[in-house]
GROMACS .gro file of C-alpha atoms in nm:
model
  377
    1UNK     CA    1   3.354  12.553  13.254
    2UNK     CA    2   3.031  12.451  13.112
    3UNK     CA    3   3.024  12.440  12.741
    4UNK     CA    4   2.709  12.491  12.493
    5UNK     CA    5   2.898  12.207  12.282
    6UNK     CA    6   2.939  11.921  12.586
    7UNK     CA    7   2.939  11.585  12.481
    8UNK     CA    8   3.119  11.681  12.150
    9UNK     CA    9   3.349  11.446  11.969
   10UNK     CA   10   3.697  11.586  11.880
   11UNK     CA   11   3.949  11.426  11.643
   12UNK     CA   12   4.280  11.605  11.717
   13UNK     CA   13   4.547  11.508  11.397
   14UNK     CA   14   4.911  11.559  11.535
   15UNK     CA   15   5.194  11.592  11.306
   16UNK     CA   16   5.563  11.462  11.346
   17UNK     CA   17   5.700  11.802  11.357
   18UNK     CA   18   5.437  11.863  11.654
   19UNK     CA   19   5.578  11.592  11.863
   20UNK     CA   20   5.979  11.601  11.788
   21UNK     CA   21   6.243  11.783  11.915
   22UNK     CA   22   6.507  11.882  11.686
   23UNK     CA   23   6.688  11.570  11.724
   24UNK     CA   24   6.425  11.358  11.588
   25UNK     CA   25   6.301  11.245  11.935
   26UNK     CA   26   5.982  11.259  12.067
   27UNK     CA   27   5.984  11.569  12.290
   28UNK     CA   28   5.835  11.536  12.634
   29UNK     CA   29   5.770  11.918  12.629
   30UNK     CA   30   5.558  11.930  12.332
   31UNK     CA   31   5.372  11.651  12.419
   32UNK     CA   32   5.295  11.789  12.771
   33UNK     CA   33   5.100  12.083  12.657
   34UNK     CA   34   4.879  11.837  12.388
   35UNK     CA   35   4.795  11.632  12.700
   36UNK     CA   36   4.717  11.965  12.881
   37UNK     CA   37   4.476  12.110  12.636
   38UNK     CA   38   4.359  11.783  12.572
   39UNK     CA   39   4.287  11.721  12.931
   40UNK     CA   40   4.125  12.078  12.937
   41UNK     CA   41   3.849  12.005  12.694
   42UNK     CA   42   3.775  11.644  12.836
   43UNK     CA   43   3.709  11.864  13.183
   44UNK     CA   44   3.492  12.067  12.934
   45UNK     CA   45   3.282  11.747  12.821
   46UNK     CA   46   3.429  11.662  12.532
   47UNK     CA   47   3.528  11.346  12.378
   48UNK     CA   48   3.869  11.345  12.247
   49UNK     CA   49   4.102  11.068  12.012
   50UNK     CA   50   4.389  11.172  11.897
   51UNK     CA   51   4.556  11.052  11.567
   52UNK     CA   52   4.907  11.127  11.593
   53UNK     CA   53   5.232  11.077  11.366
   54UNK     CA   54   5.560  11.001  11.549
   55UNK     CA   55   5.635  10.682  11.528
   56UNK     CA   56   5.918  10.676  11.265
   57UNK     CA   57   6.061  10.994  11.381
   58UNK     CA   58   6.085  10.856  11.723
   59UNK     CA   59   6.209  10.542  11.649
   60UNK     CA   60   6.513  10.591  11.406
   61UNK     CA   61   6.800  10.755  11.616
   62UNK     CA   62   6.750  10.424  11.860
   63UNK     CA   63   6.788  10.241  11.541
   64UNK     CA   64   7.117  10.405  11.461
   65UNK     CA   65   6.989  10.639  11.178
   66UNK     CA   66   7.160  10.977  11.160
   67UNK     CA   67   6.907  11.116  10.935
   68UNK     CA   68   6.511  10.936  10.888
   69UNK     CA   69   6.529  10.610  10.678
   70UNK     CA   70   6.467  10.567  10.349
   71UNK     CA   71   6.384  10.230  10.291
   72UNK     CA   72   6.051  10.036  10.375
   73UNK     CA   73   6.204   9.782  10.601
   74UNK     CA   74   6.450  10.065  10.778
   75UNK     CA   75   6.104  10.250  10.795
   76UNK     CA   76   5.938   9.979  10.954
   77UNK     CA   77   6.200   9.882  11.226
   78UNK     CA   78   6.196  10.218  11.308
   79UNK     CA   79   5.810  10.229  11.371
   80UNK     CA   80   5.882   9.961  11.603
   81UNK     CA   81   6.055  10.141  11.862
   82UNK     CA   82   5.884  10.421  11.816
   83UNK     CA   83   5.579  10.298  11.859
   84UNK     CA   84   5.644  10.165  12.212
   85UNK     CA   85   5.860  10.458  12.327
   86UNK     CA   86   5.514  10.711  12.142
   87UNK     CA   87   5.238  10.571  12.361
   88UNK     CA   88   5.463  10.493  12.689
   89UNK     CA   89   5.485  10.904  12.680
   90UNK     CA   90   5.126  10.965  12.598
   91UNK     CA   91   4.997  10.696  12.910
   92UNK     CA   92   5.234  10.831  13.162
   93UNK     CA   93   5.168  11.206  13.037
   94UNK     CA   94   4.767  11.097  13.047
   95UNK     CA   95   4.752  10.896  13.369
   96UNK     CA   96   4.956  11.212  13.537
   97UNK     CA   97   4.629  11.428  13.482
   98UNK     CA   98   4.402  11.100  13.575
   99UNK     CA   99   4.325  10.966  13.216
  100UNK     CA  100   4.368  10.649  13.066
  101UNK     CA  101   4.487  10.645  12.706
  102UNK     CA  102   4.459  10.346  12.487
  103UNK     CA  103   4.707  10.280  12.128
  104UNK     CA  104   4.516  10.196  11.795
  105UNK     CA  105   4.721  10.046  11.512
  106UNK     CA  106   4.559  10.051  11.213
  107UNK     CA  107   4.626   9.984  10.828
  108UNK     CA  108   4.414  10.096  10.475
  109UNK     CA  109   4.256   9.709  10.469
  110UNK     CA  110   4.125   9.786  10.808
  111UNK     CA  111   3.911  10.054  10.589
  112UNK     CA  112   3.833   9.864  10.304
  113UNK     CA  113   3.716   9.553  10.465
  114UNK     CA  114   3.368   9.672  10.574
  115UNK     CA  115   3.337   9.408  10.846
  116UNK     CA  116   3.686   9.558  11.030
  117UNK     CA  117   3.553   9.928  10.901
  118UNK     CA  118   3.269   9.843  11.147
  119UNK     CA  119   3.456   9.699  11.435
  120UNK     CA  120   3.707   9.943  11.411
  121UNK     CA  121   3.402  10.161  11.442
  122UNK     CA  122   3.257   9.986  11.739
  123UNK     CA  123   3.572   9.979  11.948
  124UNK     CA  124   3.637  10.351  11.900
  125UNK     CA  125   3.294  10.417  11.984
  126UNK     CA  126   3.334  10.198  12.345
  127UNK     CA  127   3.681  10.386  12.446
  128UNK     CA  128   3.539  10.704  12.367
  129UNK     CA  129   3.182  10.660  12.552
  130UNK     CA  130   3.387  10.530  12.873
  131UNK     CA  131   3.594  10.847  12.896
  132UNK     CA  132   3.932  10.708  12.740
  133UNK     CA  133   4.129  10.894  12.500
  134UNK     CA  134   4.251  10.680  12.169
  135UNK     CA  135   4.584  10.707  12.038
  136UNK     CA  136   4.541  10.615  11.667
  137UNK     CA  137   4.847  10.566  11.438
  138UNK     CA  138   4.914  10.369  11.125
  139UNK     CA  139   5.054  10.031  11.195
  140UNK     CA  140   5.405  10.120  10.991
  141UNK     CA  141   5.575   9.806  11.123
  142UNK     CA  142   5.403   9.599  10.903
  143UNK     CA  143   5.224   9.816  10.610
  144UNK     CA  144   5.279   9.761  10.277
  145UNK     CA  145   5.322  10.044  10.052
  146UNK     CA  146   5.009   9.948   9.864
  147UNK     CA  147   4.855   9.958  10.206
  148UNK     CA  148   4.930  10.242  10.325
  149UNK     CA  149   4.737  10.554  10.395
  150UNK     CA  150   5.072  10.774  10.303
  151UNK     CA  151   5.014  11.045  10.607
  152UNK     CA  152   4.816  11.102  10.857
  153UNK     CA  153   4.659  11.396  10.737
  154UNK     CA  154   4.385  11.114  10.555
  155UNK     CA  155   4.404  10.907  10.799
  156UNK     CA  156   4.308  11.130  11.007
  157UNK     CA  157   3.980  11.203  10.850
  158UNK     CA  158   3.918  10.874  10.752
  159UNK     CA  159   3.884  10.827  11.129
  160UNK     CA  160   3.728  11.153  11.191
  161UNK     CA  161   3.397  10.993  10.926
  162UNK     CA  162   3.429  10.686  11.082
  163UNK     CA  163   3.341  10.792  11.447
  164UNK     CA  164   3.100  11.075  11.325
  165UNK     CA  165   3.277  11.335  11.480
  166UNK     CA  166   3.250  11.730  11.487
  167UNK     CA  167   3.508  11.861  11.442
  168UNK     CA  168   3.899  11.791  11.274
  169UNK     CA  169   4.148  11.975  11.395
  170UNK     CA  170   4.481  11.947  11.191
  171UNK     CA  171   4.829  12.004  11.361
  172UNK     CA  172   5.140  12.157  11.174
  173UNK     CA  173   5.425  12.389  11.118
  174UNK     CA  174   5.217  12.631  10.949
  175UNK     CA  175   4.927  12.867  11.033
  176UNK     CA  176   4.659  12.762  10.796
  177UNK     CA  177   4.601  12.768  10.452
  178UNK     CA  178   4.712  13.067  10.252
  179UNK     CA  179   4.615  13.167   9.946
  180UNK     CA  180   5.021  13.141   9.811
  181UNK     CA  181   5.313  12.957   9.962
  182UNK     CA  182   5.434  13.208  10.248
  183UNK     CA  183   5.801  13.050  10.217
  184UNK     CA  184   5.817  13.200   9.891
  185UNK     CA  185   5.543  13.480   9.884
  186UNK     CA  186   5.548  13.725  10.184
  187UNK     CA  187   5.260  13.957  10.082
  188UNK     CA  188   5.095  13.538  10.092
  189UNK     CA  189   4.730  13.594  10.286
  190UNK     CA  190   4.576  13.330  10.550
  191UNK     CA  191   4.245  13.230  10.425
  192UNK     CA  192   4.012  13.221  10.808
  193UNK     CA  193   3.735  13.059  10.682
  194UNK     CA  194   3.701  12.814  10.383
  195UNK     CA  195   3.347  12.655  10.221
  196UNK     CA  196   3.501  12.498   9.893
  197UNK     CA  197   3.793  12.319   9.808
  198UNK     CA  198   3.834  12.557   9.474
  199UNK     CA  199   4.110  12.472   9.180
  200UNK     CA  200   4.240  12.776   9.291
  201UNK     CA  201   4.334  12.641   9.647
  202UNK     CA  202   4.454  12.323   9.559
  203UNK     CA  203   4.657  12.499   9.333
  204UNK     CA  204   4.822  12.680   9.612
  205UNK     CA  205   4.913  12.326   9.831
  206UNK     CA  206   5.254  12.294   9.842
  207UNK     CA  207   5.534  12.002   9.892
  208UNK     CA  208   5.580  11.853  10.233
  209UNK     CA  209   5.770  12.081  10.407
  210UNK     CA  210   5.914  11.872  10.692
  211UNK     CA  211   6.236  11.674  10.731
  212UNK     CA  212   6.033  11.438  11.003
  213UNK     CA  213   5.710  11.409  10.821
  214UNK     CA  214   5.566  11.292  10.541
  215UNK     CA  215   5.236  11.527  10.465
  216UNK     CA  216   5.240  11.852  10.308
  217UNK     CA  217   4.961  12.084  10.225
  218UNK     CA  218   4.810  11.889   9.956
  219UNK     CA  219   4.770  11.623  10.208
  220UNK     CA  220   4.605  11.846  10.430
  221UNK     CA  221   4.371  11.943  10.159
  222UNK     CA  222   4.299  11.638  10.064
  223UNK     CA  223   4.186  11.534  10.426
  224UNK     CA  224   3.966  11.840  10.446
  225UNK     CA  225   3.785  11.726  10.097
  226UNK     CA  226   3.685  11.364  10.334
  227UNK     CA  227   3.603  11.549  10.648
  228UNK     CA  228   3.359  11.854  10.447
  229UNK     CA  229   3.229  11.591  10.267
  230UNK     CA  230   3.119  11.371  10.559
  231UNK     CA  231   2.978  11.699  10.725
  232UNK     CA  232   3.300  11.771  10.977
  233UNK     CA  233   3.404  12.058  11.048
  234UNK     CA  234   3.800  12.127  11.029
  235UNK     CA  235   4.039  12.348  11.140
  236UNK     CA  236   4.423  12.365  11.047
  237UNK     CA  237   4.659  12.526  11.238
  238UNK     CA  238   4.977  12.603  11.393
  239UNK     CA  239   5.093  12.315  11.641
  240UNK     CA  240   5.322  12.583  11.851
  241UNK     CA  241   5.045  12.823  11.902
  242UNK     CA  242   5.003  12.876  12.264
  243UNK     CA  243   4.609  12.675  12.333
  244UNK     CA  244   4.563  12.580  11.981
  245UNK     CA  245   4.354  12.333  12.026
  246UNK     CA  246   4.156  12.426  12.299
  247UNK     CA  247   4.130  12.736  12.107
  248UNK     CA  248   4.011  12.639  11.781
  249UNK     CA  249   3.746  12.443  11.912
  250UNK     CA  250   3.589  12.745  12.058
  251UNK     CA  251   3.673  12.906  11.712
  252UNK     CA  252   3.919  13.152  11.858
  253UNK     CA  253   4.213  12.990  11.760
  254UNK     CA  254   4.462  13.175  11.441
  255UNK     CA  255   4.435  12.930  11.161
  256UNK     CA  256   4.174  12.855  10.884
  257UNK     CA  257   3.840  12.659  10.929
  258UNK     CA  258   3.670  12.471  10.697
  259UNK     CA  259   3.298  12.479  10.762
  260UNK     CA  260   3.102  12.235  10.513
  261UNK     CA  261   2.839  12.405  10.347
  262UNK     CA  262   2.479  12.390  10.503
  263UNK     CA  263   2.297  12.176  10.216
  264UNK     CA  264   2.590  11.919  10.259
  265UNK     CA  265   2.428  11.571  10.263
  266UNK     CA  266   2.390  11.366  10.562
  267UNK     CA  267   2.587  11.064  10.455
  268UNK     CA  268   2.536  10.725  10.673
  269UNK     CA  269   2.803  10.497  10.789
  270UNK     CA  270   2.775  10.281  10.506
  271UNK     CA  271   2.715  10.550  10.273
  272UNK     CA  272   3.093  10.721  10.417
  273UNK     CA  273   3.224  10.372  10.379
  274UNK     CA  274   3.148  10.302  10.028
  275UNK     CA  275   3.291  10.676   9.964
  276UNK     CA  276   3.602  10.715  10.141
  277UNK     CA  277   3.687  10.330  10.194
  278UNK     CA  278   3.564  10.097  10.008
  279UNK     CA  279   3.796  10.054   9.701
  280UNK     CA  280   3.558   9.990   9.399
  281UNK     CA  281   3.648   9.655   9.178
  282UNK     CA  282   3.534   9.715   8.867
  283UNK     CA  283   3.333   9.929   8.607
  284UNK     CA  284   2.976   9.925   8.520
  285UNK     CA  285   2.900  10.138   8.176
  286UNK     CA  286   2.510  10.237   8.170
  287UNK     CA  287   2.340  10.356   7.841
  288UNK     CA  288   2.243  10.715   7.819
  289UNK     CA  289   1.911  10.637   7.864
  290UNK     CA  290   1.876  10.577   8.220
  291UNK     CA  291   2.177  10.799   8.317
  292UNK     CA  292   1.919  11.077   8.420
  293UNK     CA  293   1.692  10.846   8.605
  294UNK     CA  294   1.933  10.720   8.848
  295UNK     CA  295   2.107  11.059   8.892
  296UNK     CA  296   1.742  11.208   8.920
  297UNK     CA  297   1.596  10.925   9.124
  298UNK     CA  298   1.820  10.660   9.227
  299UNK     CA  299   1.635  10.376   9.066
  300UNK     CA  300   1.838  10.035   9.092
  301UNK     CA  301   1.942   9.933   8.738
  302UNK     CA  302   1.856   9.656   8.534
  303UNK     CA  303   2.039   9.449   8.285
  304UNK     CA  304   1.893   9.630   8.024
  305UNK     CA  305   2.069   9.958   8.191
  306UNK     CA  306   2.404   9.811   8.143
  307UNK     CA  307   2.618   9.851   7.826
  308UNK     CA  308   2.922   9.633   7.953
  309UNK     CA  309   3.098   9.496   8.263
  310UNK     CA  310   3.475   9.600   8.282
  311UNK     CA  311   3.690   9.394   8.563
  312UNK     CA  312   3.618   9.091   8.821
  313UNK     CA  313   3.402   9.135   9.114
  314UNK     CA  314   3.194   8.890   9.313
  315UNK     CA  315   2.844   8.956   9.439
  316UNK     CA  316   2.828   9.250   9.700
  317UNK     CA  317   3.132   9.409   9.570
  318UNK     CA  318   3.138   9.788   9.538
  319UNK     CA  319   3.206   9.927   9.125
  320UNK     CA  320   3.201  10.251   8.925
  321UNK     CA  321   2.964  10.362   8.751
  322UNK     CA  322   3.050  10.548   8.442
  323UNK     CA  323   2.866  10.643   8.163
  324UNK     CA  324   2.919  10.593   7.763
  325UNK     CA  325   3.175  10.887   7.725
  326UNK     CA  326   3.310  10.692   8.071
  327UNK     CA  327   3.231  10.946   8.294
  328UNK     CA  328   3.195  10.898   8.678
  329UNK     CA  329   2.827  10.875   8.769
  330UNK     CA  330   2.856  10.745   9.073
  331UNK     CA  331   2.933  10.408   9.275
  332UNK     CA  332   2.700  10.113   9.336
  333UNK     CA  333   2.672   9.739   9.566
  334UNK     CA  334   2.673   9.448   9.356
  335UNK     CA  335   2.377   9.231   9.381
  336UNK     CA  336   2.573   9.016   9.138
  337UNK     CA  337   2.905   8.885   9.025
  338UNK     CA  338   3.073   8.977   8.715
  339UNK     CA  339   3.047   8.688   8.547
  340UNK     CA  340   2.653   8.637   8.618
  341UNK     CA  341   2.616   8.993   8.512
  342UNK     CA  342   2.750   8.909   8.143
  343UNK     CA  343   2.546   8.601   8.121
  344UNK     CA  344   2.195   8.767   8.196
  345UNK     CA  345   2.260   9.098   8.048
  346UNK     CA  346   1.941   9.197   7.838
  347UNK     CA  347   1.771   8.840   7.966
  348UNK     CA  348   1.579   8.931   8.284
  349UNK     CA  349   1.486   9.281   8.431
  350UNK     CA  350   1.600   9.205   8.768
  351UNK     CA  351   1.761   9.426   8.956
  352UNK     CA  352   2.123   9.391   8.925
  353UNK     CA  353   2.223   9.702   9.113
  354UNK     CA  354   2.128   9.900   9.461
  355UNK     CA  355   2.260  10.298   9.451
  356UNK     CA  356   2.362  10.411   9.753
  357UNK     CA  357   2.244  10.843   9.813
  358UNK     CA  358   2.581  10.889   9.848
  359UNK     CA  359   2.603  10.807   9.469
  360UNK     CA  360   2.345  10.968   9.340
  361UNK     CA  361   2.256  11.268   9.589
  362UNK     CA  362   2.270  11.552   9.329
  363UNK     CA  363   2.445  11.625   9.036
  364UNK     CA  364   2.663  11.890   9.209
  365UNK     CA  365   2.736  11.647   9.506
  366UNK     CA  366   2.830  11.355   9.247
  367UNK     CA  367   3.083  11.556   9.070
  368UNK     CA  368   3.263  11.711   9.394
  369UNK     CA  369   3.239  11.350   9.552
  370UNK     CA  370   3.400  11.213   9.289
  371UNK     CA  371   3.648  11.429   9.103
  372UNK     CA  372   3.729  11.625   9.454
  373UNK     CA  373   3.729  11.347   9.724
  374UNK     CA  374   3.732  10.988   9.542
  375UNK     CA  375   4.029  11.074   9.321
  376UNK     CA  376   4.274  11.177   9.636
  377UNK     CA  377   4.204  10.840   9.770
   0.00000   0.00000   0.00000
């Protein structure tokens, strides 16, 4: 079948629930009809990684668990069987139908480090240009839980930015988003088509809802706010839905999409890097006085912009911006260290500071980046 949308890059998010049998262990079944629609739209020309959950749930029974683990290190250990016994399924499943499929461990500093950010980027980019189908996960066995992503609904479109692809397509035990719980409300509507992450809807994401996982809908949410705002399309759906995900990529799946809105900015790689990634350091407070010209213009500041320096950062380092009533402007690249910053404040007019678009696009784009996608992070 020749497809208008050939050559398309797919990120496919697959949740525990998707890939275990009751048990706990990873069910061949359910992973045989991923690999077939998988397989389907690589025949189709598409490109296709997959970031898929698992590895816990897989791992714990061998482990002697009755129920999942608790604890960090029980976690962990657990990860480490799973892991192997996760991607020894996908590769035979895969090299059955005559593809290769390679395993991606990754952690949060792989993301916040811009040098790995970019050679994370890089390697992605070579497996997916030579045909190979990625198998991303978190590295559990050796996370920290200050390192961790926490599910891989964000993940999931942290790696969906990184790779520039089209479309998201999110995996679980539920149909889409509806506009009330449908556990609890049964006159509960599914919303088909989504341009806004509104109060309203987050107010309607529930608790995780999954003995084997760890992401609810909030989670889900707050992976679509990353993905619209780096321009992807996403789609969430049921993971039990006969050719879901062949489906939903030719919009004609049951579900919800979430279609960013057509004046969404083009953001760069570094641009979706210093928004979704990069971790700011420390707070710069500007006077009120230039606050319009950088959110109007983007002009770099000076040291006579800057009220105060809160926080340690060295030179290159990514900050806030707030204003005097400390309100989020935007975020900014160091051309200077903290401490040289509070010796030549008002003493020379060079340029202390280069804004990034992403910070200072519009004033509608700088609020929803920031109080809608930089505060789930």
């Amino acid at each position: 079948m020749t497809s208008e949308k050939d050559s398309k890059r797919i990120v496919i998010k697959i949740g525990s629930s998707s890939l275990t049998s009751i048990n706990g262990e990873v069910s061949r079944r359910k992973l045989e009809k991923i690999a077939e629609e998988v397989v389907h739209l690589k025949e189709d020309g598409f490109e296709v990684l997959l970031v898929s959950s698992g590895a816990v749930a897989a791992g714990y029974r061998k482990l002697g668990c009755l129920t999942r683990p608790e604890s960090l290190a029980e976690k962990q250990a657990s990860a480490s069987i799973g892991q192997g016994l996760l991607i020894e399924s996908y590769s035979d499943i895969f090299l059955s139908h005559g593809y290769v499929a390679s395993q991606i461990l990754i952690t949060r500093d792989d993301f916040t480090d811009e040098l790995r950010y970019n050679n994370a980027r890089n390697t992605i980019n070579v497996l997916l240009e030579r045909g190979i189908i990625p198998i991303v996960n978190e590295n559990d066995t050796i996370s920290m839980d200050f390192l961790r992503f926490g599910d891989n609904d964000t993940l999931s479109a942290k790696v969906a930015s990184l790779v520039d692809a089209d479309q998201l397509i999110i995996l679980s035990d539920i149909d889409g988003l509806y506009d009330a719980d449908p556990r609890e409300n049964e006159h509960a509507k599914l919303l088909r088509e989504v341009n806004e992450i509104t109060p309203a809807i987050e107010a309607a994401a529930g608790d995780p809802g999954s003995a084997n996982g760890t992401g609810g809908m909030k989670s889900k949410i707050d992976a679509v706010k990353i993905a619209l705002a780096s321009g992807i399309s996403t789609f969430l759906g049921k993971a039990t839905t006969p050719t879901i995900i062949y489906d939903s990529v030719y919009q004609n799946a049951k579900g919800t999409y979430f279609k960013p809105k057509s004046n969404s900015p083009n953001l760069t790689s570094k641009e979706r890097w210093i928004a979704f990634n990069s971790g700011p350091e420390g707070k710069i407070i500007i006077n009120d006085r230039v606050k319009k010209a950088i959110m109007k213009n983007g002009t770099s500041l000076k040291p006579t912009d800057v009220d105060s320096v809160s926080g340690h950062f060295d030179q290159g380092a990514v900050v806030n911006i707030l204003d005097t009533e400390e309100n989020t402007i935007g975020l900014g690249v160091m051309n200077y260290s903290s401490d040289a910053i509070n010796q030549i404040i008002h003493k020379t007019e060079r340029h202390l500071l280069t804004y990034e678009k992403v910070a200072i696009e519009s004033d509608h784009f700088v609020c929803h980046l920031h109080s809608e996608v930089l505060s789930t992070i």
